[in-house]
Amino acid sequence: MRKITVGDMMHVHGCFGAGVDYTVRLTVCLTEKIDPSALRRAMDLTALRYPHFCVRLQKGEREYFYEENPLPVPLLLTDDRIRLNSEMSNFHVWCICCTEDRLHLDFFHGITDGTGMYAVLSTLLYYYGRERFGLTDPGNILTADFPAPADELADPQDALSLKEPPPGGAAAFEKAFTLETDGGLAPCPATLWDVLIPEQAFIRFTSANDSSPGTMVSLLLARAIDGLYPNREKEIISAYVINARPMLNAVNTCHNCLSMALFPYSARVRAMPFDRQCTVYRGMTFIQSDADRVRPAMTANANAVRLTAEAAKTVDEKKVQFGRMFNGGEGLITFLVSYIGQWRYGAVADMIREIWVHPPNTFSFMAEIGAAGGNICLTLQQRFREDTVREAFLRQLDENAIPYQLVRCIPGDNAAFPEPVVREA
Protein backbone atom coordinates (compact mmCIF):
# COMPACT_ATOMS: atom_id res chain seq x y z
CA MET A 1 0.00 0.00 0.00
CA ARG A 2 1.22 3.51 -0.83
CA LYS A 3 -0.55 6.49 0.68
CA ILE A 4 -1.56 9.54 -1.36
CA THR A 5 0.72 12.51 -0.66
CA VAL A 6 -0.40 16.02 0.26
CA GLY A 7 0.33 17.41 -3.20
CA ASP A 8 -1.76 14.71 -4.88
CA MET A 9 -4.51 14.25 -2.30
CA MET A 10 -6.97 16.89 -3.53
CA HIS A 11 -6.45 15.80 -7.13
CA VAL A 12 -7.20 12.13 -6.41
CA HIS A 13 -10.12 12.48 -4.02
CA GLY A 14 -11.45 15.65 -5.63
CA CYS A 15 -11.74 14.32 -9.17
CA PHE A 16 -14.10 11.56 -8.03
CA GLY A 17 -16.05 14.01 -5.90
CA ALA A 18 -16.42 16.28 -8.93
CA GLY A 19 -17.20 13.40 -11.30
CA VAL A 20 -14.29 14.21 -13.65
CA ASP A 21 -12.16 11.75 -15.63
CA TYR A 22 -8.96 13.39 -14.45
CA THR A 23 -6.64 12.17 -17.18
CA VAL A 24 -4.47 13.70 -19.89
CA ARG A 25 -3.78 12.38 -23.39
CA LEU A 26 -0.38 13.38 -24.79
CA THR A 27 -0.26 12.67 -28.53
CA VAL A 28 3.02 12.69 -30.41
CA CYS A 29 3.10 12.56 -34.20
CA LEU A 30 6.42 11.02 -35.20
CA THR A 31 8.33 11.54 -38.42
CA GLU A 32 7.94 7.87 -39.37
CA LYS A 33 5.34 5.16 -38.99
CA ILE A 34 5.55 3.46 -35.60
CA ASP A 35 6.97 -0.07 -35.22
CA PRO A 36 4.74 -1.61 -32.50
CA SER A 37 7.23 -4.34 -31.60
CA ALA A 38 9.98 -1.77 -30.94
CA LEU A 39 7.52 0.36 -28.99
CA ARG A 40 6.52 -2.66 -26.89
CA ARG A 41 10.15 -3.22 -25.88
CA ALA A 42 10.55 0.49 -25.16
CA MET A 43 7.51 0.43 -22.89
CA ASP A 44 8.93 -2.40 -20.79
CA LEU A 45 12.19 -0.49 -20.32
CA THR A 46 10.30 2.69 -19.48
CA ALA A 47 8.27 0.91 -16.82
CA LEU A 48 11.54 -0.19 -15.18
CA ARG A 49 12.52 3.49 -14.79
CA TYR A 50 9.18 4.53 -13.29
CA PRO A 51 8.05 1.75 -10.92
CA HIS A 52 6.38 4.45 -8.78
CA PHE A 53 3.92 5.01 -11.63
CA CYS A 54 3.30 1.29 -12.22
CA VAL A 55 0.49 1.12 -9.71
CA ARG A 56 -3.23 0.54 -9.37
CA LEU A 57 -5.48 3.02 -7.57
CA GLN A 58 -7.59 1.37 -4.90
CA LYS A 59 -10.37 2.64 -2.64
CA GLY A 60 -10.38 1.92 1.09
CA GLU A 61 -12.96 2.82 3.73
CA ARG A 62 -11.01 5.93 4.76
CA GLU A 63 -9.10 7.01 1.65
CA TYR A 64 -7.78 6.07 -1.78
CA PHE A 65 -4.35 4.47 -1.99
CA TYR A 66 -2.00 2.89 -4.54
CA GLU A 67 -0.75 -0.66 -4.69
CA GLU A 68 2.06 -2.01 -6.84
CA ASN A 69 0.90 -3.42 -10.17
CA PRO A 70 3.16 -6.20 -11.52
CA LEU A 71 1.18 -6.59 -14.74
CA PRO A 72 2.73 -5.16 -17.92
CA VAL A 73 1.53 -1.76 -19.09
CA PRO A 74 -0.41 -2.68 -22.25
CA LEU A 75 0.11 -1.35 -25.77
CA LEU A 76 -3.23 -0.71 -27.48
CA LEU A 77 -3.35 -0.29 -31.25
CA THR A 78 -6.04 2.36 -31.38
CA ASP A 79 -6.76 6.10 -31.49
CA ASP A 80 -9.97 5.61 -29.52
CA ARG A 81 -10.62 6.79 -26.00
CA ILE A 82 -9.60 4.15 -23.47
CA ARG A 83 -10.21 3.34 -19.78
CA LEU A 84 -7.38 3.53 -17.26
CA ASN A 85 -7.33 1.70 -13.92
CA SER A 86 -9.46 -0.96 -15.58
CA GLU A 87 -9.05 -4.34 -17.23
CA MET A 88 -8.35 -2.57 -20.54
CA SER A 89 -5.15 -1.06 -19.09
CA ASN A 90 -4.24 -4.03 -16.87
CA PHE A 91 -5.43 -1.72 -14.06
CA HIS A 92 -2.53 0.68 -14.62
CA VAL A 93 -2.90 4.45 -14.22
CA TRP A 94 -1.10 5.06 -17.53
CA CYS A 95 -1.13 3.38 -20.89
CA ILE A 96 0.22 3.68 -24.45
CA CYS A 97 -1.82 3.60 -27.66
CA CYS A 98 -0.59 3.94 -31.22
CA THR A 99 -1.65 3.85 -34.86
CA GLU A 100 0.34 4.79 -37.97
CA ASP A 101 2.69 7.63 -36.86
CA ARG A 102 0.64 8.62 -33.77
CA LEU A 103 1.62 7.69 -30.22
CA HIS A 104 -0.77 8.44 -27.35
CA LEU A 105 0.35 8.50 -23.72
CA ASP A 106 -2.74 8.43 -21.48
CA PHE A 107 -2.00 9.34 -17.86
CA PHE A 108 -3.87 9.85 -14.59
CA HIS A 109 -3.38 13.47 -13.52
CA GLY A 110 -3.89 12.49 -9.90
CA ILE A 111 -0.44 10.88 -9.71
CA THR A 112 1.61 13.50 -11.58
CA ASP A 113 1.33 16.67 -13.65
CA GLY A 114 2.48 17.63 -17.13
CA THR A 115 6.15 17.81 -16.12
CA GLY A 116 6.04 14.24 -14.83
CA MET A 117 4.16 13.02 -17.90
CA TYR A 118 6.68 14.65 -20.24
CA ALA A 119 9.49 12.90 -18.37
CA VAL A 120 7.85 9.50 -18.94
CA LEU A 121 7.19 10.36 -22.58
CA SER A 122 10.82 11.37 -23.15
CA THR A 123 12.07 8.09 -21.66
CA LEU A 124 9.67 6.12 -23.83
CA LEU A 125 10.76 7.96 -26.97
CA TYR A 126 14.44 7.47 -26.13
CA TYR A 127 14.06 3.72 -25.66
CA TYR A 128 11.95 3.54 -28.82
CA GLY A 129 14.66 5.44 -30.70
CA ARG A 130 17.28 3.10 -29.29
CA GLU A 131 15.31 0.04 -30.37
CA ARG A 132 14.31 1.44 -33.75
CA PHE A 133 17.17 3.72 -34.81
CA GLY A 134 20.10 2.81 -32.58
CA LEU A 135 20.16 5.92 -30.36
CA THR A 136 22.88 5.66 -27.73
CA ASP A 137 23.03 9.02 -25.90
CA PRO A 138 19.96 9.91 -23.81
CA GLY A 139 21.26 13.36 -22.91
CA ASN A 140 19.00 14.77 -20.18
CA ILE A 141 16.44 11.97 -20.47
CA LEU A 142 15.90 9.74 -17.43
CA THR A 143 16.67 6.06 -18.03
CA ALA A 144 16.52 2.83 -16.06
CA ASP A 145 20.30 2.90 -15.70
CA PHE A 146 19.76 5.28 -12.79
CA PRO A 147 16.82 4.49 -10.48
CA ALA A 148 14.65 7.35 -9.26
CA PRO A 149 16.43 9.25 -6.46
CA ALA A 150 14.77 10.24 -3.19
CA ASP A 151 14.09 13.82 -4.28
CA GLU A 152 12.12 12.57 -7.30
CA LEU A 153 9.89 10.36 -5.16
CA ALA A 154 9.38 12.90 -2.36
CA ASP A 155 6.47 15.33 -2.39
CA PRO A 156 7.72 18.78 -1.28
CA GLN A 157 4.23 19.69 -0.11
CA ASP A 158 4.46 16.98 2.58
CA ALA A 159 7.23 19.10 4.13
CA LEU A 160 5.40 22.45 4.04
CA SER A 161 4.25 23.38 7.54
CA LEU A 162 2.46 26.09 9.50
CA LYS A 163 5.87 27.36 10.57
CA GLU A 164 6.27 28.77 7.08
CA PRO A 165 5.44 32.48 6.69
CA PRO A 166 1.72 32.83 5.88
CA PRO A 167 0.52 34.65 2.76
CA GLY A 168 0.18 38.40 3.05
CA GLY A 169 -3.51 38.45 3.87
CA ALA A 170 -6.31 36.32 2.49
CA ALA A 171 -6.75 36.59 -1.24
CA ALA A 172 -9.95 38.34 -2.24
CA PHE A 173 -11.20 36.57 -5.36
CA GLU A 174 -13.55 38.48 -7.60
CA LYS A 175 -16.31 36.79 -9.55
CA ALA A 176 -15.21 36.39 -13.16
CA PHE A 177 -17.16 36.60 -16.39
CA THR A 178 -18.14 33.05 -17.31
CA LEU A 179 -18.91 31.89 -20.82
CA GLU A 180 -21.71 29.48 -20.01
CA THR A 181 -23.56 31.48 -17.34
CA ASP A 182 -22.79 35.13 -18.13
CA GLY A 183 -22.15 34.56 -21.82
CA GLY A 184 -25.24 32.43 -22.32
CA LEU A 185 -23.44 29.65 -24.18
CA ALA A 186 -25.15 26.25 -24.28
CA PRO A 187 -23.42 23.50 -22.24
CA CYS A 188 -22.48 20.29 -24.04
CA PRO A 189 -19.88 17.50 -23.78
CA ALA A 190 -16.27 18.57 -24.23
CA THR A 191 -14.95 19.13 -27.75
CA LEU A 192 -11.38 19.79 -28.90
CA TRP A 193 -9.91 21.89 -31.69
CA ASP A 194 -6.26 21.31 -32.55
CA VAL A 195 -4.63 24.39 -34.13
CA LEU A 196 -1.14 24.12 -35.65
CA ILE A 197 0.98 27.30 -35.72
CA PRO A 198 4.50 27.53 -37.20
CA GLU A 199 6.73 28.03 -34.17
CA GLN A 200 9.17 30.44 -35.80
CA ALA A 201 6.40 32.82 -36.87
CA PHE A 202 4.71 32.74 -33.47
CA ILE A 203 7.91 33.20 -31.48
CA ARG A 204 8.90 36.09 -33.72
CA PHE A 205 5.54 37.71 -32.97
CA THR A 206 5.67 37.08 -29.21
CA SER A 207 9.26 38.28 -28.91
CA ALA A 208 8.46 41.48 -30.79
CA ASN A 209 5.73 42.20 -28.25
CA ASP A 210 7.60 41.37 -25.02
CA SER A 211 5.60 38.18 -24.55
CA SER A 212 5.83 34.39 -24.47
CA PRO A 213 3.60 31.70 -26.03
CA GLY A 214 1.58 31.11 -22.88
CA THR A 215 0.98 34.74 -21.97
CA MET A 216 0.30 35.63 -25.60
CA VAL A 217 -2.40 32.97 -25.94
CA SER A 218 -3.87 34.18 -22.63
CA LEU A 219 -4.04 37.76 -23.90
CA LEU A 220 -5.39 36.92 -27.36
CA LEU A 221 -8.14 34.80 -25.82
CA ALA A 222 -9.04 37.62 -23.41
CA ARG A 223 -9.19 40.08 -26.30
CA ALA A 224 -11.32 37.65 -28.31
CA ILE A 225 -13.84 37.22 -25.48
CA ASP A 226 -13.82 40.97 -24.81
CA GLY A 227 -14.75 41.58 -28.44
CA LEU A 228 -17.71 39.20 -28.13
CA TYR A 229 -18.94 40.63 -24.82
CA PRO A 230 -17.82 44.29 -24.62
CA ASN A 231 -20.62 45.37 -22.26
CA ARG A 232 -20.24 42.69 -19.60
CA GLU A 233 -20.42 43.57 -15.92
CA LYS A 234 -17.69 41.18 -14.72
CA GLU A 235 -14.04 41.10 -15.68
CA ILE A 236 -12.47 38.46 -17.86
CA ILE A 237 -10.06 36.62 -15.54
CA SER A 238 -7.85 33.86 -16.92
CA ALA A 239 -5.67 31.41 -15.03
CA TYR A 240 -2.17 30.52 -16.19
CA VAL A 241 -0.64 27.30 -14.84
CA ILE A 242 2.77 27.65 -13.17
CA ASN A 243 5.24 24.86 -12.44
CA ALA A 244 6.00 25.46 -8.75
CA ARG A 245 8.94 23.07 -8.46
CA PRO A 246 11.65 25.75 -8.61
CA MET A 247 9.86 27.84 -5.97
CA LEU A 248 9.78 24.87 -3.58
CA ASN A 249 13.37 23.82 -4.35
CA ALA A 250 12.03 20.52 -5.65
CA VAL A 251 12.79 20.52 -9.37
CA ASN A 252 12.92 16.72 -9.57
CA THR A 253 9.68 15.77 -7.79
CA CYS A 254 7.33 13.48 -9.71
CA HIS A 255 4.24 14.69 -7.84
CA ASN A 256 1.68 17.32 -8.78
CA CYS A 257 3.39 20.61 -8.05
CA LEU A 258 1.43 23.42 -9.67
CA SER A 259 0.38 26.95 -8.90
CA MET A 260 -1.57 29.53 -10.90
CA ALA A 261 -1.23 33.13 -11.97
CA LEU A 262 -4.45 35.09 -12.48
CA PHE A 263 -4.70 37.60 -15.33
CA PRO A 264 -7.60 40.08 -15.05
CA TYR A 265 -8.34 41.79 -18.35
CA SER A 266 -9.41 44.97 -16.60
CA ALA A 267 -10.74 48.17 -18.14
CA ARG A 268 -7.33 49.72 -17.52
CA VAL A 269 -5.55 46.93 -19.41
CA ARG A 270 -8.18 47.02 -22.13
CA ALA A 271 -7.44 50.71 -22.79
CA MET A 272 -3.72 50.10 -23.32
CA PRO A 273 -2.00 49.59 -26.69
CA PHE A 274 -1.46 45.95 -27.61
CA ASP A 275 2.28 45.90 -26.88
CA ARG A 276 1.67 47.44 -23.45
CA GLN A 277 -0.96 44.78 -22.72
CA CYS A 278 1.64 42.12 -23.51
CA THR A 279 4.08 43.72 -21.09
CA VAL A 280 1.45 43.83 -18.36
CA TYR A 281 0.60 40.14 -18.80
CA ARG A 282 4.27 39.18 -18.74
CA GLY A 283 4.77 41.31 -15.62
CA MET A 284 1.83 39.64 -13.88
CA THR A 285 3.44 36.29 -14.66
CA PHE A 286 6.77 37.31 -13.12
CA ILE A 287 5.15 38.76 -9.99
CA GLN A 288 2.91 35.77 -9.36
CA SER A 289 5.71 33.29 -10.07
CA ASP A 290 7.96 34.75 -7.38
CA ALA A 291 8.94 32.19 -4.74
CA ASP A 292 8.00 34.61 -1.93
CA ARG A 293 4.42 34.49 -3.22
CA VAL A 294 4.17 30.90 -4.42
CA ARG A 295 5.66 29.17 -1.38
CA PRO A 296 3.36 30.77 1.24
CA ALA A 297 0.31 30.17 -0.94
CA MET A 298 1.20 26.52 -1.42
CA THR A 299 1.92 26.19 2.30
CA ALA A 300 -1.56 27.47 3.07
CA ASN A 301 -3.01 25.06 0.52
CA ALA A 302 -1.04 22.12 1.93
CA ASN A 303 -2.34 22.85 5.42
CA ALA A 304 -5.90 23.17 4.10
CA VAL A 305 -5.51 19.74 2.49
CA ARG A 306 -4.23 18.23 5.75
CA LEU A 307 -7.06 19.73 7.81
CA THR A 308 -9.66 18.56 5.30
CA ALA A 309 -8.22 15.04 5.25
CA GLU A 310 -8.18 14.86 9.04
CA ALA A 311 -11.74 16.15 9.39
CA ALA A 312 -13.20 13.81 6.76
CA LYS A 313 -13.19 10.38 8.38
CA THR A 314 -14.32 8.28 5.41
CA VAL A 315 -13.31 8.17 1.78
CA ASP A 316 -16.76 9.35 0.71
CA GLU A 317 -16.54 12.34 3.07
CA LYS A 318 -13.15 13.13 1.57
CA LYS A 319 -14.66 12.92 -1.92
CA VAL A 320 -17.27 15.52 -1.00
CA GLN A 321 -14.89 17.93 0.71
CA PHE A 322 -12.07 17.66 -1.84
CA GLY A 323 -14.62 17.76 -4.66
CA ARG A 324 -15.52 21.28 -3.49
CA MET A 325 -11.85 22.25 -3.52
CA PHE A 326 -11.45 20.65 -6.95
CA ASN A 327 -14.26 22.84 -8.30
CA GLY A 328 -13.02 25.90 -6.46
CA GLY A 329 -12.35 27.84 -9.67
CA GLU A 330 -15.98 27.72 -10.81
CA GLY A 331 -17.23 31.27 -11.25
CA LEU A 332 -13.78 32.72 -10.52
CA ILE A 333 -12.02 31.93 -13.80
CA THR A 334 -13.15 32.66 -17.36
CA PHE A 335 -10.67 30.27 -18.96
CA LEU A 336 -7.38 28.48 -18.26
CA VAL A 337 -4.13 28.32 -20.24
CA SER A 338 -1.37 25.76 -19.72
CA TYR A 339 2.01 25.72 -21.47
CA ILE A 340 4.65 23.32 -20.23
CA GLY A 341 7.29 24.90 -22.46
CA GLN A 342 9.18 23.92 -25.55
CA TRP A 343 10.18 20.25 -25.81
CA ARG A 344 13.52 20.14 -24.02
CA TYR A 345 14.72 16.59 -24.65
CA GLY A 346 17.10 17.04 -27.56
CA ALA A 347 18.08 13.39 -27.95
CA VAL A 348 14.66 12.55 -29.42
CA ALA A 349 13.58 15.95 -30.78
CA ASP A 350 14.22 14.98 -34.41
CA MET A 351 11.71 12.13 -34.11
CA ILE A 352 8.79 14.49 -33.35
CA ARG A 353 6.62 16.44 -35.81
CA GLU A 354 3.85 17.52 -33.43
CA ILE A 355 2.89 17.17 -29.77
CA TRP A 356 -0.70 17.69 -28.55
CA VAL A 357 -2.01 17.91 -25.01
CA HIS A 358 -5.67 16.95 -24.54
CA PRO A 359 -6.73 17.81 -20.98
CA PRO A 360 -9.45 16.66 -18.58
CA ASN A 361 -12.76 18.51 -18.71
CA THR A 362 -12.17 20.71 -15.66
CA PHE A 363 -12.98 24.21 -16.98
CA SER A 364 -15.53 25.72 -19.34
CA PHE A 365 -12.77 26.74 -21.75
CA MET A 366 -9.10 25.72 -21.78
CA ALA A 367 -6.05 26.18 -23.99
CA GLU A 368 -3.23 23.63 -23.86
CA ILE A 369 0.00 24.46 -25.68
CA GLY A 370 2.72 22.08 -26.84
CA ALA A 371 5.83 23.01 -28.80
CA ALA A 372 7.94 20.54 -30.78
CA GLY A 373 9.03 19.75 -34.32
CA GLY A 374 9.04 23.42 -35.28
CA ASN A 375 5.36 23.79 -34.40
CA ILE A 376 3.19 25.34 -31.73
CA CYS A 377 0.43 22.78 -31.14
CA LEU A 378 -2.51 24.59 -29.55
CA THR A 379 -5.54 22.67 -28.33
CA LEU A 380 -8.71 24.60 -27.48
CA GLN A 381 -11.16 22.63 -25.36
CA GLN A 382 -14.66 23.84 -24.60
CA ARG A 383 -17.80 22.42 -23.04
CA PHE A 384 -20.36 24.62 -24.81
CA ARG A 385 -21.93 24.19 -28.22
CA GLU A 386 -21.19 27.52 -29.95
CA ASP A 387 -18.00 28.14 -31.96
CA THR A 388 -17.95 31.88 -31.30
CA VAL A 389 -14.99 31.99 -28.89
CA ARG A 390 -12.80 29.80 -31.06
CA GLU A 391 -13.64 31.83 -34.17
CA ALA A 392 -12.95 35.10 -32.34
CA PHE A 393 -9.56 33.76 -31.23
CA LEU A 394 -8.68 32.70 -34.78
CA ARG A 395 -9.58 36.21 -35.93
CA GLN A 396 -7.03 37.50 -33.43
CA LEU A 397 -4.42 35.32 -35.15
CA ASP A 398 -5.55 36.61 -38.56
CA GLU A 399 -5.44 40.25 -37.46
CA ASN A 400 -1.89 39.80 -36.23
CA ALA A 401 -0.79 37.95 -39.41
CA ILE A 402 -0.06 34.72 -37.49
CA PRO A 403 -0.39 31.71 -39.83
CA TYR A 404 -2.23 28.65 -38.57
CA GLN A 405 -3.96 25.47 -39.66
CA LEU A 406 -7.06 24.01 -38.03
CA VAL A 407 -6.03 20.34 -37.93
CA ARG A 408 -9.02 18.60 -36.36
CA CYS A 409 -12.17 18.93 -34.32
CA ILE A 410 -13.02 15.91 -32.17
CA PRO A 411 -14.91 14.98 -28.99
CA GLY A 412 -12.83 14.90 -25.82
CA ASP A 413 -10.59 11.81 -26.01
CA ASN A 414 -8.78 11.77 -22.66
CA ALA A 415 -9.07 8.38 -20.96
CA ALA A 416 -11.99 7.42 -18.75
CA PHE A 417 -10.96 6.67 -15.17
CA PRO A 418 -13.63 4.70 -13.30
CA GLU A 419 -13.75 5.04 -9.54
CA PRO A 420 -12.46 1.92 -7.78
CA VAL A 421 -14.80 -0.05 -5.52
CA VAL A 422 -14.10 -0.12 -1.82
CA ARG A 423 -11.28 -2.39 -0.78
CA GLU A 424 -9.68 -2.64 2.63
CA ALA A 425 -6.01 -1.51 2.71
PDB file of N, CA and C in Angstrom, residues 337-369:
ATOM      1  N   VAL A 337      -5.171  28.583 -19.245  1.00  0.00           N
ATOM      2  CA  VAL A 337      -4.129  28.322 -20.241  1.00  0.00           C
ATOM      3  C   VAL A 337      -2.990  27.566 -19.572  1.00  0.00           C
ATOM      4  N   SER A 338      -2.501  26.535 -20.234  1.00  0.00           N
ATOM      5  CA  SER A 338      -1.372  25.758 -19.721  1.00  0.00           C
ATOM      6  C   SER A 338      -0.343  25.566 -20.825  1.00  0.00           C
ATOM      7  N   TYR A 339       0.907  25.881 -20.511  1.00  0.00           N
ATOM      8  CA  TYR A 339       2.008  25.719 -21.466  1.00  0.00           C
ATOM      9  C   TYR A 339       3.205  25.182 -20.701  1.00  0.00           C
ATOM     10  N   ILE A 340       3.555  23.937 -20.971  1.00  0.00           N
ATOM     11  CA  ILE A 340       4.647  23.324 -20.228  1.00  0.00           C
ATOM     12  C   ILE A 340       6.018  23.740 -20.757  1.00  0.00           C
ATOM     13  N   GLY A 341       6.031  24.437 -21.876  1.00  0.00           N
ATOM     14  CA  GLY A 341       7.288  24.902 -22.455  1.00  0.00           C
ATOM     15  C   GLY A 341       7.689  24.097 -23.677  1.00  0.00           C
ATOM     16  N   GLN A 342       8.688  24.601 -24.353  1.00  0.00           N
ATOM     17  CA  GLN A 342       9.180  23.916 -25.551  1.00  0.00           C
ATOM     18  C   GLN A 342       9.796  22.570 -25.181  1.00  0.00           C
ATOM     19  N   TRP A 343       9.596  21.579 -26.035  1.00  0.00           N
ATOM     20  CA  TRP A 343      10.182  20.250 -25.811  1.00  0.00           C
ATOM     21  C   TRP A 343      11.674  20.385 -25.564  1.00  0.00           C
ATOM     22  N   ARG A 344      12.144  19.870 -24.431  1.00  0.00           N
ATOM     23  CA  ARG A 344      13.525  20.139 -24.016  1.00  0.00           C
ATOM     24  C   ARG A 344      14.414  18.895 -24.016  1.00  0.00           C
ATOM     25  N   TYR A 345      13.938  17.828 -24.625  1.00  0.00           N
ATOM     26  CA  TYR A 345      14.723  16.591 -24.647  1.00  0.00           C
ATOM     27  C   TYR A 345      15.308  16.406 -26.044  1.00  0.00           C
ATOM     28  N   GLY A 346      16.489  16.968 -26.235  1.00  0.00           N
ATOM     29  CA  GLY A 346      17.096  17.044 -27.558  1.00  0.00           C
ATOM     30  C   GLY A 346      17.411  15.715 -28.193  1.00  0.00           C
ATOM     31  N   ALA A 347      17.672  14.682 -27.400  1.00  0.00           N
ATOM     32  CA  ALA A 347      18.080  13.388 -27.950  1.00  0.00           C
ATOM     33  C   ALA A 347      17.016  12.789 -28.860  1.00  0.00           C
ATOM     34  N   VAL A 348      15.744  13.139 -28.625  1.00  0.00           N
ATOM     35  CA  VAL A 348      14.662  12.553 -29.423  1.00  0.00           C
ATOM     36  C   VAL A 348      13.875  13.607 -30.193  1.00  0.00           C
ATOM     37  N   ALA A 349      14.337  14.854 -30.170  1.00  0.00           N
ATOM     38  CA  ALA A 349      13.576  15.950 -30.784  1.00  0.00           C
ATOM     39  C   ALA A 349      13.359  15.738 -32.269  1.00  0.00           C
ATOM     40  N   ASP A 350      14.334  15.158 -32.960  1.00  0.00           N
ATOM     41  CA  ASP A 350      14.216  14.978 -34.415  1.00  0.00           C
ATOM     42  C   ASP A 350      13.178  13.922 -34.794  1.00  0.00           C
ATOM     43  N   MET A 351      12.713  13.147 -33.828  1.00  0.00           N
ATOM     44  CA  MET A 351      11.708  12.126 -34.107  1.00  0.00           C
ATOM     45  C   MET A 351      10.291  12.711 -34.125  1.00  0.00           C
ATOM     46  N   ILE A 352      10.125  13.944 -33.614  1.00  0.00           N
ATOM     47  CA  ILE A 352       8.789  14.488 -33.354  1.00  0.00           C
ATOM     48  C   ILE A 352       8.406  15.523 -34.403  1.00  0.00           C
ATOM     49  N   ARG A 353       7.187  15.400 -34.942  1.00  0.00           N
ATOM     50  CA  ARG A 353       6.618  16.440 -35.806  1.00  0.00           C
ATOM     51  C   ARG A 353       5.679  17.356 -35.026  1.00  0.00           C
ATOM     52  N   GLU A 354       4.842  16.755 -34.179  1.00  0.00           N
ATOM     53  CA  GLU A 354       3.845  17.517 -33.429  1.00  0.00           C
ATOM     54  C   GLU A 354       3.672  16.883 -32.059  1.00  0.00           C
ATOM     55  N   ILE A 355       3.244  17.696 -31.087  1.00  0.00           N
ATOM     56  CA  ILE A 355       2.890  17.167 -29.772  1.00  0.00           C
ATOM     57  C   ILE A 355       1.639  17.900 -29.286  1.00  0.00           C
ATOM     58  N   TRP A 356       0.603  17.135 -28.940  1.00  0.00           N
ATOM     59  CA  TRP A 356      -0.695  17.686 -28.546  1.00  0.00           C
ATOM     60  C   TRP A 356      -1.021  17.270 -27.121  1.00  0.00           C
ATOM     61  N   VAL A 357      -1.606  18.174 -26.390  1.00  0.00           N
ATOM     62  CA  VAL A 357      -2.014  17.907 -25.008  1.00  0.00           C
ATOM     63  C   VAL A 357      -3.527  18.040 -24.930  1.00  0.00           C
ATOM     64  N   HIS A 358      -4.218  16.936 -24.679  1.00  0.00           N
ATOM     65  CA  HIS A 358      -5.671  16.946 -24.541  1.00  0.00           C
ATOM     66  C   HIS A 358      -6.004  16.761 -23.060  1.00  0.00           C
ATOM     67  N   PRO A 359      -6.589  17.784 -22.437  1.00  0.00           N
ATOM     68  CA  PRO A 359      -6.731  17.805 -20.979  1.00  0.00           C
ATOM     69  C   PRO A 359      -8.029  17.204 -20.481  1.00  0.00           C
ATOM     70  N   PRO A 360      -8.154  17.045 -19.163  1.00  0.00           N
ATOM     71  CA  PRO A 360      -9.446  16.663 -18.584  1.00  0.00           C
ATOM     72  C   PRO A 360     -10.428  17.822 -18.687  1.00  0.00           C
ATOM     73  N   ASN A 361     -11.706  17.509 -18.561  1.00  0.00           N
ATOM     74  CA  ASN A 361     -12.764  18.509 -18.707  1.00  0.00           C
ATOM     75  C   ASN A 361     -13.018  19.192 -17.366  1.00  0.00           C
ATOM     76  N   THR A 362     -12.092  20.084 -16.984  1.00  0.00           N
ATOM     77  CA  THR A 362     -12.174  20.714 -15.664  1.00  0.00           C
ATOM     78  C   THR A 362     -12.584  22.175 -15.701  1.00  0.00           C
ATOM     79  N   PHE A 363     -12.573  22.815 -16.862  1.00  0.00           N
ATOM     80  CA  PHE A 363     -12.981  24.211 -16.975  1.00  0.00           C
ATOM     81  C   PHE A 363     -13.855  24.379 -18.214  1.00  0.00           C
ATOM     82  N   SER A 364     -14.650  25.439 -18.210  1.00  0.00           N
ATOM     83  CA  SER A 364     -15.533  25.723 -19.338  1.00  0.00           C
ATOM     84  C   SER A 364     -14.755  25.883 -20.636  1.00  0.00           C
ATOM     85  N   PHE A 365     -13.588  26.525 -20.555  1.00  0.00           N
ATOM     86  CA  PHE A 365     -12.767  26.744 -21.745  1.00  0.00           C
ATOM     87  C   PHE A 365     -11.306  26.662 -21.329  1.00  0.00           C
ATOM     88  N   MET A 366     -10.508  25.925 -22.104  1.00  0.00           N
ATOM     89  CA  MET A 366      -9.099  25.723 -21.784  1.00  0.00           C
ATOM     90  C   MET A 366      -8.265  25.781 -23.054  1.00  0.00           C
ATOM     91  N   ALA A 367      -7.024  26.219 -22.899  1.00  0.00           N
ATOM     92  CA  ALA A 367      -6.054  26.177 -23.992  1.00  0.00           C
ATOM     93  C   ALA A 367      -4.820  25.448 -23.492  1.00  0.00           C
ATOM     94  N   GLU A 368      -4.436  24.392 -24.177  1.00  0.00           N
ATOM     95  CA  GLU A 368      -3.226  23.625 -23.859  1.00  0.00           C
ATOM     96  C   GLU A 368      -2.239  23.813 -25.002  1.00  0.00           C
ATOM     97  N   ILE A 369      -0.987  24.128 -24.666  1.00  0.00           N
ATOM     98  CA  ILE A 369       0.005  24.461 -25.677  1.00  0.00           C
ATOM     99  C   ILE A 369       1.175  23.493 -25.591  1.00  0.00           C
TER     100      ILE A 369
END
